[in-house]
Coordinates of C-alpha atoms in Angstrom, one line a residue:
M1309 CA 182.5 47.3 83.1
S1310 CA 181.5 45.0 80.2
N1311 CA 182.9 41.5 80.0
I1312 CA 182.3 41.3 76.3
D1313 CA 184.5 42.7 73.6
P1314 CA 183.4 44.5 70.4
P1315 CA 183.1 42.2 67.4
L1316 CA 185.9 41.5 65.0
T1317 CA 185.9 44.1 62.2
D1318 CA 189.2 43.4 60.5
L1319 CA 190.1 40.2 58.7
P1320 CA 193.2 40.8 56.5
I1321 CA 193.5 38.4 53.5
R1322 CA 196.8 38.6 51.7
T1323 CA 196.4 39.4 48.0
T1324 CA 199.1 39.7 45.3
E1325 CA 200.3 43.2 44.3
G1326 CA 201.2 43.4 40.6
G1327 CA 201.7 40.6 38.1
F1328 CA 199.3 38.1 36.7
Y1329 CA 197.4 37.6 40.0
N1330 CA 197.2 41.3 40.9
G1331 CA 194.5 41.7 43.5
F1332 CA 193.9 38.0 43.9
S1333 CA 194.5 35.7 46.9
T1334 CA 196.8 33.1 45.2
S1335 CA 196.2 30.8 48.2
V1336 CA 192.6 30.5 47.0
A1337 CA 192.7 31.1 43.2
V1338 CA 195.6 28.7 42.4
P1339 CA 194.4 25.7 44.4
A1340 CA 190.8 26.1 43.1
K1341 CA 192.1 26.3 39.5
I1342 CA 194.3 23.2 40.0
I1343 CA 191.4 21.1 41.4
I1344 CA 189.0 22.1 38.7
S1345 CA 191.6 21.5 36.0
I1346 CA 192.4 18.0 37.3
L1347 CA 188.6 17.2 37.3
C1348 CA 188.4 18.5 33.7
V1349 CA 191.3 16.5 32.4
W1350 CA 190.2 13.3 34.3
A1351 CA 186.7 13.5 33.0
I1352 CA 187.7 14.1 29.4
F1353 CA 190.7 11.8 29.0
W1354 CA 189.6 9.0 31.3
P1355 CA 185.8 9.1 30.9
I1356 CA 185.2 5.4 31.8
Q1357 CA 187.4 5.4 34.9
S1358 CA 186.1 8.8 36.1
G1359 CA 182.5 7.7 35.6
A1360 CA 183.1 4.5 37.6
V1361 CA 184.9 6.3 40.4
L1362 CA 182.3 9.1 40.6
N1363 CA 179.5 6.5 40.7
G1364 CA 181.2 4.7 43.5
F1365 CA 181.5 7.9 45.5
N1366 CA 177.9 8.7 44.8
S1367 CA 176.8 5.3 46.1
F1368 CA 178.9 5.7 49.2
I1369 CA 177.4 9.2 49.9
L1370 CA 173.9 8.1 49.4
Q1371 CA 174.4 5.2 51.8
N1372 CA 176.2 7.2 54.5
F1373 CA 175.3 10.9 54.1
A1374 CA 171.7 10.9 52.8
A1375 CA 170.5 11.5 56.3
W1376 CA 173.0 14.3 56.7
Y1377 CA 171.7 16.2 53.7
I1378 CA 168.1 15.7 54.9
W1379 CA 168.7 17.0 58.4
V1380 CA 171.0 19.8 57.3
V1381 CA 168.4 21.4 55.1
A1382 CA 165.7 20.9 57.8
L1383 CA 168.1 22.7 60.2
F1384 CA 168.5 25.6 57.8
V1385 CA 164.7 26.0 57.6
V1386 CA 164.4 26.0 61.4
V1387 CA 167.2 28.5 61.8
C1388 CA 165.8 30.9 59.2
L1389 CA 162.3 30.8 60.7
G1390 CA 163.8 31.1 64.2
L1391 CA 165.9 34.2 63.3
A1392 CA 162.7 35.8 61.9
I1393 CA 160.8 35.1 65.1
W1394 CA 163.7 35.9 67.5
P1395 CA 163.2 39.6 68.6
T1396 CA 166.9 40.3 68.9
G1397 CA 167.8 38.8 65.5
G1398 CA 164.7 39.8 63.5
R1399 CA 165.1 43.5 64.1
M1400 CA 168.8 43.7 63.2
R1401 CA 169.7 45.3 59.9
L1402 CA 172.0 43.8 57.3
G1403 CA 174.1 47.0 57.4
L1404 CA 174.4 49.9 59.8
D1405 CA 171.5 50.7 62.1
D1406 CA 170.5 53.8 60.2
E1407 CA 170.7 52.2 56.7
R1408 CA 167.6 51.6 54.6
P1409 CA 167.2 49.3 51.6
E1410 CA 168.5 50.4 48.3
F1411 CA 165.7 48.6 46.3
G1412 CA 162.0 48.7 46.6
N1413 CA 160.1 45.5 47.5
F1414 CA 159.0 44.8 43.9
S1415 CA 162.5 45.1 42.4
W1416 CA 163.9 43.2 45.4
F1417 CA 161.5 40.3 44.9
S1418 CA 162.0 40.2 41.1
M1419 CA 165.8 40.1 41.5
M1420 CA 165.6 37.3 44.1
F1421 CA 163.4 35.2 41.9
G1422 CA 165.7 35.6 39.0
A1423 CA 168.8 34.8 41.1
G1424 CA 167.6 31.4 42.4
I1425 CA 165.9 29.7 39.5
G1426 CA 165.8 30.6 35.8
V1427 CA 167.0 27.6 33.9
G1428 CA 165.4 25.3 36.4
M1429 CA 162.0 26.6 35.6
L1430 CA 162.2 25.8 31.9
T1431 CA 163.3 22.2 32.6
W1432 CA 161.6 21.2 35.8
A1433 CA 158.4 23.2 36.0
V1434 CA 157.1 20.7 33.4
A1435 CA 159.3 17.7 33.9
E1436 CA 159.1 17.3 37.7
P1437 CA 155.3 17.4 38.3
V1438 CA 155.1 14.9 35.4
Y1439 CA 157.6 12.6 37.0
H1440 CA 156.0 12.7 40.4
F1441 CA 152.6 12.2 38.8
Q1442 CA 153.8 8.9 37.6
N1443 CA 155.8 7.9 40.7
N1444 CA 156.5 9.3 44.2
P1445 CA 156.7 8.0 47.8
D1446 CA 152.9 7.9 48.1
V1447 CA 152.7 5.6 45.0
I1448 CA 155.5 3.4 46.3
K1449 CA 153.7 3.0 49.6
G1450 CA 150.5 2.1 47.8
L1451 CA 148.6 5.2 48.9
A1452 CA 148.0 6.5 45.4
T1453 CA 147.9 5.3 41.8
G1454 CA 150.8 6.2 39.5
S1455 CA 149.5 8.4 36.6
G1456 CA 146.0 8.4 38.2
A1457 CA 143.8 11.3 39.1
D1458 CA 144.2 10.5 42.8
N1459 CA 147.9 11.2 42.5
V1460 CA 147.8 14.8 41.1
M1461 CA 148.1 16.6 44.4
N1462 CA 150.8 14.2 45.6
A1463 CA 152.8 15.2 42.5
Y1464 CA 152.6 18.8 43.6
K1465 CA 153.3 18.2 47.2
W1466 CA 156.7 16.5 46.3
S1467 CA 157.5 19.1 43.6
Y1468 CA 156.9 22.0 46.0
L1469 CA 159.1 20.3 48.6
H1470 CA 162.2 20.5 46.4
W1471 CA 161.6 24.1 45.2
G1472 CA 160.0 25.6 48.3
L1473 CA 161.2 26.5 51.8
G1474 CA 164.1 24.0 51.9
A1475 CA 165.7 25.4 48.7
W1476 CA 165.3 29.1 49.7
A1477 CA 166.5 28.4 53.3
C1478 CA 169.9 27.3 51.8
Y1479 CA 170.1 30.5 49.9
A1480 CA 168.9 32.6 52.8
I1481 CA 171.5 31.2 55.2
A1482 CA 174.4 32.0 52.8
G1483 CA 173.0 35.4 51.9
L1484 CA 172.3 36.3 55.6
C1485 CA 175.8 35.4 56.7
L1486 CA 177.5 37.2 53.8
A1487 CA 175.4 40.4 54.3
F1488 CA 175.6 40.4 58.1
F1489 CA 179.4 40.0 58.4
S1490 CA 180.2 42.2 55.4
Y1491 CA 177.8 45.1 55.9
R1492 CA 177.6 45.1 59.7
R1493 CA 181.1 44.1 60.5
G1494 CA 182.9 45.6 57.5
L1495 CA 184.6 42.2 56.7
P1496 CA 185.5 41.1 53.2
L1497 CA 182.5 39.8 51.1
T1498 CA 183.7 36.2 51.1
I1499 CA 182.6 33.0 52.7
R1500 CA 185.3 32.8 55.4
S1501 CA 184.1 36.1 56.9
A1502 CA 180.9 34.4 58.0
L1503 CA 182.9 32.1 60.4
T1504 CA 184.7 34.8 62.4
P1505 CA 182.7 34.4 65.6
L1506 CA 183.9 30.8 65.7
F1507 CA 187.5 31.0 64.4
G1508 CA 188.4 34.7 64.6
K1509 CA 191.6 35.9 62.9
H1510 CA 192.7 32.3 62.2
L1511 CA 190.6 32.7 59.1
S1512 CA 193.2 35.0 57.6
G1513 CA 195.4 31.9 57.1
V1514 CA 195.2 28.4 55.8
L1515 CA 191.7 27.6 57.4
G1516 CA 190.2 30.6 55.6
H1517 CA 191.8 29.7 52.3
V1518 CA 190.5 26.1 52.5
I1519 CA 186.9 27.4 53.2
D1520 CA 187.0 29.8 50.2
V1521 CA 188.4 27.1 47.9
V1522 CA 185.6 24.7 49.0
A1523 CA 183.1 27.5 48.2
V1524 CA 184.6 28.1 44.7
I1525 CA 184.5 24.3 43.9
A1526 CA 180.9 24.0 45.1
T1527 CA 179.9 27.0 43.1
I1528 CA 181.5 25.7 39.9
L1529 CA 179.9 22.2 40.3
G1530 CA 176.5 23.7 41.3
V1531 CA 176.4 25.9 38.2
A1532 CA 177.8 23.0 36.1
Q1533 CA 174.7 21.0 37.1
T1534 CA 172.4 23.9 36.0
L1535 CA 174.3 24.2 32.7
G1536 CA 174.3 20.4 32.2
F1537 CA 170.5 20.4 32.3
G1538 CA 170.4 23.5 30.2
V1539 CA 172.7 22.1 27.5
E1540 CA 170.4 19.1 27.0
Q1541 CA 167.4 21.3 26.8
F1542 CA 169.1 23.8 24.5
A1543 CA 170.0 20.9 22.1
A1544 CA 166.4 19.6 22.3
G1545 CA 165.1 23.1 21.4
L1546 CA 167.5 23.5 18.5
T1547 CA 166.3 20.2 17.2
R1548 CA 162.7 21.4 17.5
I1549 CA 163.4 24.4 15.4
G1550 CA 165.0 22.3 12.7
I1551 CA 168.7 21.9 13.4
G1552 CA 169.6 18.2 13.2
G1553 CA 172.3 16.0 14.6
L1554 CA 172.2 17.4 18.1
T1555 CA 170.0 14.7 19.7
D1556 CA 169.7 10.9 19.0
A1557 CA 166.6 8.8 18.4
E1558 CA 165.8 8.6 22.1
G1559 CA 166.1 12.4 22.5
A1560 CA 169.4 12.3 24.4
V1561 CA 172.0 15.0 23.5
T1562 CA 174.8 13.8 21.2
T1563 CA 178.5 14.7 21.7
L1564 CA 178.1 17.1 18.8
G1565 CA 175.1 18.6 20.5
V1566 CA 177.1 19.1 23.7
I1567 CA 180.0 20.7 21.9
I1568 CA 177.9 23.1 19.8
A1569 CA 175.6 24.1 22.7
L1570 CA 178.6 24.8 25.0
L1571 CA 180.5 26.7 22.3
V1572 CA 177.5 29.0 21.9
I1573 CA 176.6 29.3 25.6
M1574 CA 180.1 29.7 27.0
G1575 CA 181.2 31.9 24.2
A1576 CA 178.4 34.3 24.7
S1577 CA 178.7 34.2 28.5
T1578 CA 182.4 34.9 28.5
L1579 CA 181.9 37.9 26.2
S1580 CA 179.1 39.1 28.5
A1581 CA 181.4 38.7 31.6
L1582 CA 184.2 40.6 29.8
S1583 CA 181.8 43.4 29.0
G1584 CA 181.0 43.8 32.7
V1585 CA 177.9 43.6 35.0
G1586 CA 176.5 46.9 33.8
K1587 CA 176.4 46.0 30.1
G1588 CA 176.2 42.3 29.1
I1589 CA 174.5 40.8 32.1
K1590 CA 172.0 43.7 32.6
W1591 CA 171.0 43.6 28.9
L1592 CA 170.5 39.8 28.9
S1593 CA 168.6 39.9 32.2
N1594 CA 166.1 42.5 30.8
I1595 CA 165.5 40.2 27.9
N1596 CA 164.9 37.0 30.0
M1597 CA 162.6 38.8 32.4
G1598 CA 160.4 40.0 29.6
L1599 CA 160.3 36.6 27.8
S1600 CA 159.7 34.8 31.2
I1601 CA 156.6 36.9 31.9
F1602 CA 155.3 36.3 28.3
L1603 CA 155.8 32.6 28.6
L1604 CA 154.2 32.3 32.0
T1605 CA 151.2 34.5 30.9
F1606 CA 150.8 32.1 27.9
F1607 CA 150.5 29.1 30.3
L1608 CA 148.1 31.0 32.6
L1609 CA 145.8 32.1 29.8
F1610 CA 146.0 29.3 27.2
G1611 CA 147.1 26.3 29.4
A1612 CA 145.1 24.4 31.9
T1613 CA 144.0 27.5 33.8
F1614 CA 141.6 25.9 36.3
F1615 CA 143.6 22.8 36.7
G1616 CA 146.6 25.0 37.5
F1617 CA 144.6 27.0 40.0
K1618 CA 143.7 23.8 41.9
A1619 CA 147.3 22.6 41.8
M1620 CA 148.4 25.9 43.2
T1621 CA 145.9 26.2 46.0
V1622 CA 145.2 22.6 47.1
G1623 CA 148.7 21.5 46.3
L1624 CA 150.2 24.3 48.4
W1625 CA 147.9 23.4 51.3
D1626 CA 148.9 19.7 51.1
Y1627 CA 152.6 20.8 50.9
L1628 CA 152.4 23.0 54.0
I1629 CA 150.6 20.3 56.0
A1630 CA 153.2 17.6 55.0
T1631 CA 156.3 19.9 55.2
P1632 CA 157.5 18.9 58.7
A1633 CA 157.3 15.2 57.8
M1634 CA 158.8 15.6 54.3
L1635 CA 161.7 17.7 55.6
S1636 CA 162.6 15.3 58.4
T1637 CA 161.9 11.8 57.2
V1638 CA 164.9 9.7 56.2
W1639 CA 164.3 6.4 54.3
S1640 CA 166.9 3.6 54.6
G1641 CA 167.0 0.7 52.2
D1642 CA 166.7 -2.9 53.6
G1643 CA 169.1 -4.4 51.1
V1644 CA 166.3 -6.2 49.3
E1645 CA 166.1 -5.1 45.7
G1646 CA 162.6 -4.0 44.7
S1647 CA 161.3 -3.8 48.3
V1648 CA 159.3 -0.8 49.4
A1649 CA 162.1 0.4 51.7
S1650 CA 164.7 0.2 49.0
Q1651 CA 162.4 2.0 46.5
L1652 CA 161.8 4.8 49.0
A1653 CA 165.5 5.2 49.8
G1654 CA 166.3 5.1 46.0
W1655 CA 163.7 7.8 45.3
Q1656 CA 164.9 10.0 48.1
G1657 CA 168.5 9.7 47.0
S1658 CA 167.6 10.5 43.3
W1659 CA 165.4 13.4 44.1
T1660 CA 165.5 15.0 47.6
V1661 CA 169.2 14.3 48.4
F1662 CA 170.2 15.4 44.9
Y1663 CA 168.2 18.7 45.2
W1664 CA 169.5 19.5 48.7
A1665 CA 173.1 19.0 47.4
W1666 CA 172.3 21.2 44.4
W1667 CA 170.9 24.0 46.4
I1668 CA 173.8 23.8 48.9
A1669 CA 176.3 23.9 46.0
F1670 CA 174.4 26.8 44.5
A1671 CA 174.3 28.7 47.8
P1672 CA 177.6 30.7 47.5
F1673 CA 176.5 31.9 44.0
V1674 CA 172.9 32.9 44.9
G1675 CA 173.8 33.9 48.5
L1676 CA 176.4 36.5 47.5
F1677 CA 173.9 38.0 45.0
L1678 CA 171.1 38.1 47.7
A1679 CA 173.5 39.8 50.1
R1680 CA 174.3 42.5 47.6
I1681 CA 170.7 43.4 46.9
S1682 CA 169.6 43.2 50.5
R1683 CA 171.8 45.7 52.3
G1684 CA 169.7 47.7 54.7
R1685 CA 167.0 45.1 55.2
T1686 CA 166.2 43.7 58.6
I1687 CA 166.9 40.0 59.1
R1688 CA 163.2 39.4 59.5
E1689 CA 162.5 41.1 56.2
F1690 CA 165.2 39.2 54.5
V1691 CA 164.2 35.8 55.8
L1692 CA 160.5 36.1 55.0
G1693 CA 161.1 37.8 51.7
A1694 CA 163.8 35.4 50.5
M1695 CA 162.0 32.3 51.6
I1696 CA 158.4 32.9 50.9
V1697 CA 157.9 35.1 47.8
P1698 CA 160.4 33.4 45.4
A1699 CA 159.0 30.0 46.5
L1700 CA 155.5 31.1 45.7
M1701 CA 156.7 32.2 42.2
C1702 CA 158.2 28.8 41.7
F1703 CA 154.9 27.2 42.7
V1704 CA 153.1 29.4 40.1
W1705 CA 155.4 28.1 37.4
F1706 CA 155.0 24.5 38.5
A1707 CA 151.2 24.8 38.9
W1708 CA 150.4 26.2 35.4
A1709 CA 153.3 24.8 33.3
G1710 CA 153.4 21.4 34.8
G1711 CA 149.6 21.4 35.4
T1712 CA 149.0 22.0 31.7
A1713 CA 151.2 19.0 30.8
I1714 CA 149.5 16.7 33.2
D1715 CA 146.0 17.9 32.1
L1716 CA 146.9 17.3 28.4
E1717 CA 148.0 13.7 29.2
L1718 CA 145.0 13.0 31.6
N1719 CA 142.6 14.0 28.9
N1720 CA 144.4 12.0 26.2
V1721 CA 145.1 15.1 24.2
A1722 CA 148.9 14.6 24.3
N1723 CA 148.7 10.7 23.9
G1724 CA 152.0 10.2 25.6
A1725 CA 153.9 12.8 23.6
I1726 CA 154.9 14.7 26.8
F1727 CA 155.4 11.7 29.0
G1728 CA 157.6 10.1 26.4
A1729 CA 159.8 13.2 25.8
S1730 CA 163.2 13.6 27.6
D1731 CA 163.3 16.0 30.5
G1732 CA 164.6 19.0 28.6
D1733 CA 162.2 18.3 25.7
K1734 CA 159.0 18.1 27.7
I1735 CA 158.3 21.8 27.6
F1736 CA 158.8 21.8 23.8
A1737 CA 156.6 18.7 23.5
M1738 CA 153.9 20.4 25.5
T1739 CA 153.8 23.6 23.5
T1740 CA 153.9 21.6 20.3
V1741 CA 150.8 19.6 21.4
M1742 CA 149.1 22.9 22.3
L1743 CA 149.9 24.9 19.1
E1744 CA 150.6 22.4 16.3
P1745 CA 146.9 21.8 15.6
I1746 CA 146.4 25.6 15.3
S1747 CA 149.5 26.5 13.3
A1748 CA 152.8 24.9 12.7
V1749 CA 154.3 28.3 12.4
L1750 CA 153.0 29.3 15.9
S1751 CA 154.4 26.1 17.3
W1752 CA 157.9 26.7 15.7
G1753 CA 157.8 30.3 16.9
M1754 CA 157.1 29.3 20.5
S1755 CA 159.9 26.8 20.4
L1756 CA 162.2 29.5 19.1
L1757 CA 161.1 31.8 21.9
I1758 CA 161.9 29.2 24.6
V1759 CA 165.3 28.5 23.0
V1760 CA 166.1 32.3 23.2
L1761 CA 164.8 32.5 26.8
L1762 CA 166.9 29.4 27.7
M1763 CA 169.9 30.9 26.0
T1764 CA 169.7 34.1 28.1
F1765 CA 169.2 32.2 31.3
L1766 CA 172.2 30.0 30.6
V1767 CA 174.4 32.9 29.6
T1768 CA 173.6 35.1 32.6
S1769 CA 174.0 32.1 34.9
A1770 CA 177.4 31.3 33.5
D1771 CA 178.8 34.8 33.4
S1772 CA 177.5 35.7 36.8
A1773 CA 179.1 32.5 38.2
V1774 CA 182.5 33.5 36.7
L1775 CA 182.3 37.0 38.2
I1776 CA 181.3 35.6 41.7
V1777 CA 184.1 33.0 41.7
N1778 CA 186.5 35.8 40.9
T1779 CA 185.1 37.8 43.8
I1780 CA 185.8 35.0 46.2
N1781 CA 189.3 34.5 44.7
A1782 CA 190.0 38.2 45.1
A1783 CA 189.2 38.2 48.9
G1784 CA 185.8 39.7 48.4
D1785 CA 186.7 42.5 46.0
E1786 CA 184.0 43.0 43.5
G1787 CA 186.0 45.3 41.3
P1788 CA 186.9 44.6 37.6
K1789 CA 189.0 41.5 37.1
A1790 CA 191.7 40.8 34.6
R1791 CA 190.5 39.2 31.3
P1792 CA 192.6 36.1 31.6
H1793 CA 190.9 35.1 34.8
I1794 CA 187.5 35.6 33.4
L1795 CA 188.5 33.6 30.3
F1796 CA 190.0 30.8 32.5
W1797 CA 186.8 30.3 34.5
G1798 CA 184.6 30.6 31.5
V1799 CA 186.6 27.8 29.7
A1800 CA 186.9 25.8 32.9
L1801 CA 183.1 25.9 33.5
G1802 CA 182.4 24.8 30.0
T1803 CA 185.0 22.1 30.1
V1804 CA 183.6 20.6 33.3
V1805 CA 180.2 20.5 31.8
A1806 CA 181.4 19.0 28.5
G1807 CA 183.7 16.4 30.2
L1808 CA 181.1 15.2 32.6
L1809 CA 178.3 15.1 30.1
I1810 CA 180.4 13.1 27.6
S1811 CA 181.7 10.7 30.3
G1812 CA 178.4 10.0 31.9
G1813 CA 175.7 12.4 31.0
T1814 CA 173.9 14.6 33.5
S1815 CA 174.2 11.8 36.1
A1816 CA 178.0 12.3 36.1
I1817 CA 177.5 16.0 36.8
Q1818 CA 174.9 15.2 39.4
T1819 CA 177.4 12.8 41.1
A1820 CA 180.3 15.3 41.0
M1821 CA 178.0 18.0 42.4
V1822 CA 176.7 15.9 45.3
I1823 CA 180.3 15.1 46.2
G1824 CA 181.4 18.7 45.9
A1825 CA 178.5 20.0 48.0
L1826 CA 179.3 17.7 50.9
P1827 CA 182.3 19.7 52.4
F1828 CA 180.4 23.0 51.8
S1829 CA 177.4 21.7 53.6
V1830 CA 179.7 21.4 56.7
V1831 CA 180.8 25.0 56.1
M1832 CA 177.1 26.1 55.9
V1833 CA 176.2 24.5 59.2
L1834 CA 179.1 26.3 60.8
M1835 CA 177.9 29.6 59.1
A1836 CA 174.5 29.1 60.6
L1837 CA 175.9 28.5 64.1
S1838 CA 178.3 31.4 63.7
L1839 CA 175.4 33.7 62.8
I1840 CA 173.4 32.7 65.8
K1841 CA 176.4 33.2 68.0
A1842 CA 177.0 36.7 66.5
I1843 CA 173.4 37.8 66.9
F1844 CA 173.3 36.5 70.5
N1845 CA 176.5 38.3 71.4
D1846 CA 175.3 41.5 69.7
G1847 CA 172.2 41.5 71.8
R1848 CA 174.5 41.3 74.9
R1849 CA 176.7 44.0 73.6
E1850 CA 173.7 46.3 73.0
K1851 CA 172.5 45.9 76.5
V1852 CA 175.8 47.1 78.0
G1853 CA 176.6 49.7 75.3
V1854 CA 179.4 47.9 73.4
P1855 CA 179.6 48.7 69.7
T1856 CA 178.2 46.1 67.3
T1857 CA 178.8 47.7 63.8
F1858 CA 182.0 48.7 62.1
D1859 CA 181.2 52.4 62.1
E1860 CA 181.2 52.5 65.9
I1861 CA 184.5 50.9 66.3
P1862 CA 187.7 53.0 66.0
G1863 CA 189.9 51.9 63.1
A1864 CA 187.3 49.9 61.3
S1865 CA 186.8 50.8 57.6
E1866 CA 183.9 50.8 55.2
P1867 CA 183.5 47.5 53.3
H1868 CA 183.7 47.5 49.5
V1869 CA 180.6 49.0 48.1
P1870 CA 179.2 46.9 45.2
G1871 CA 178.6 48.2 41.8
P1872 CA 175.4 47.9 39.7
V1873 CA 173.2 44.9 40.7
V1874 CA 171.3 42.8 38.2
P1875 CA 169.7 39.4 38.5
A1876 CA 172.2 36.6 38.6
E1877 CA 170.0 34.3 36.4

């Protein structure tokens, strides 16, 4: 006789029948809407107070939870790699044992890359290497010279840290848990299902509702961060193609710029979401994939080709060698302003802690998408594919786009035009330096292309986020949602971005996101532990012949089968 029971394959979540909230769990949807609405009203009508309070919270978190964020992401990397190596876990399928992947490897890799980055590449593939070329921990410690030739590879080492294994481990943990418990267990495709090995059927009640509300808020704030950077870059791009009044003399986006950019972006994204996944999002995704390939090819062929190759190869090697230390080192300030210790702690809070919070907040969004496109994959395939291939694609963008910017400045071609531009404007400044001497029309045309590409990324990010939030609110049901709910989350997302940008710029969104990601980081740690427990117990079950998938357990039902899948960004 076995002393271990079959896994839980039934987690009822009460949803409303009929009326305005038909098909939704009001215990999740209503509290999430109330909390986000309060944040919107607070940021818009009391901008000074909200900015001060958010900054106070941010300082508290950086002083007390920076180490938590650093160690949590290090844990996710270790867990993911451990699952891939672990024989019992690595061979298990994210689905039934006889299922095979729906998508070929090329399509799978392409969709994963589109899901996790998009807007970030257009802003940070140029801006981040440039920042770290000027200053990074090696410069602060006196080991390299800011803006010197000896600091180029350090710039890439730190850039790759934030867009490499750590980022994709956050996504992989969320995606693994959602796919495992939905497609092997037959549980609802929502965050609470991933914690059933720890809390069982208690997740049908208040505990499960709280977990899903936390996931919804983290998703909204994580996507708001992406849109906040995108709005600034969109306004900079419109200014480059001749539309005035959207940025000030220093290149910062004006209130008018914020409003116009958001009206365009959120209006288009809401219309796209209303048209459904198979129409609007798919059409836009095809456009941004083609334009992305064109832009990257331009940098590869006409940018700093050999400089970028060195940044890719030598920088990648330096990153891999330094990864264990970079992932685990926590710097604490000594209370002395301007000291090396305080500078290191400040740098880590502004960069690494911010990024780890961003990826954690983004994890429900990207994780749910990764789960949908990975059914039938083994855990080993998923981990290695989701962590390594998209990270390498990020590195290619950073090497040739950012490398071109650094090379132009090092050789005094740009004469400070790229270094002096705002974050969002750096890619426009770089293409202007490259093309203006050849043809002003070509330069204008490239700026227009980047604006269109940015627009498609922003729209697909926003409308995918709205659809995913509604999936969580509807207890994992991915079916069509009522228009008022799509409209509410579209307006709410735009209002969050507008309110926080106006009250404190992107730093206010960054602060709100770091705060919102904190409770979800706890949920993600529990998800990782839950997955390890589930795999360990499934290994025990298999040895004694106890069923491990929903199709082998009497009374279990097939989970909802998702509709057409397209990249989320």
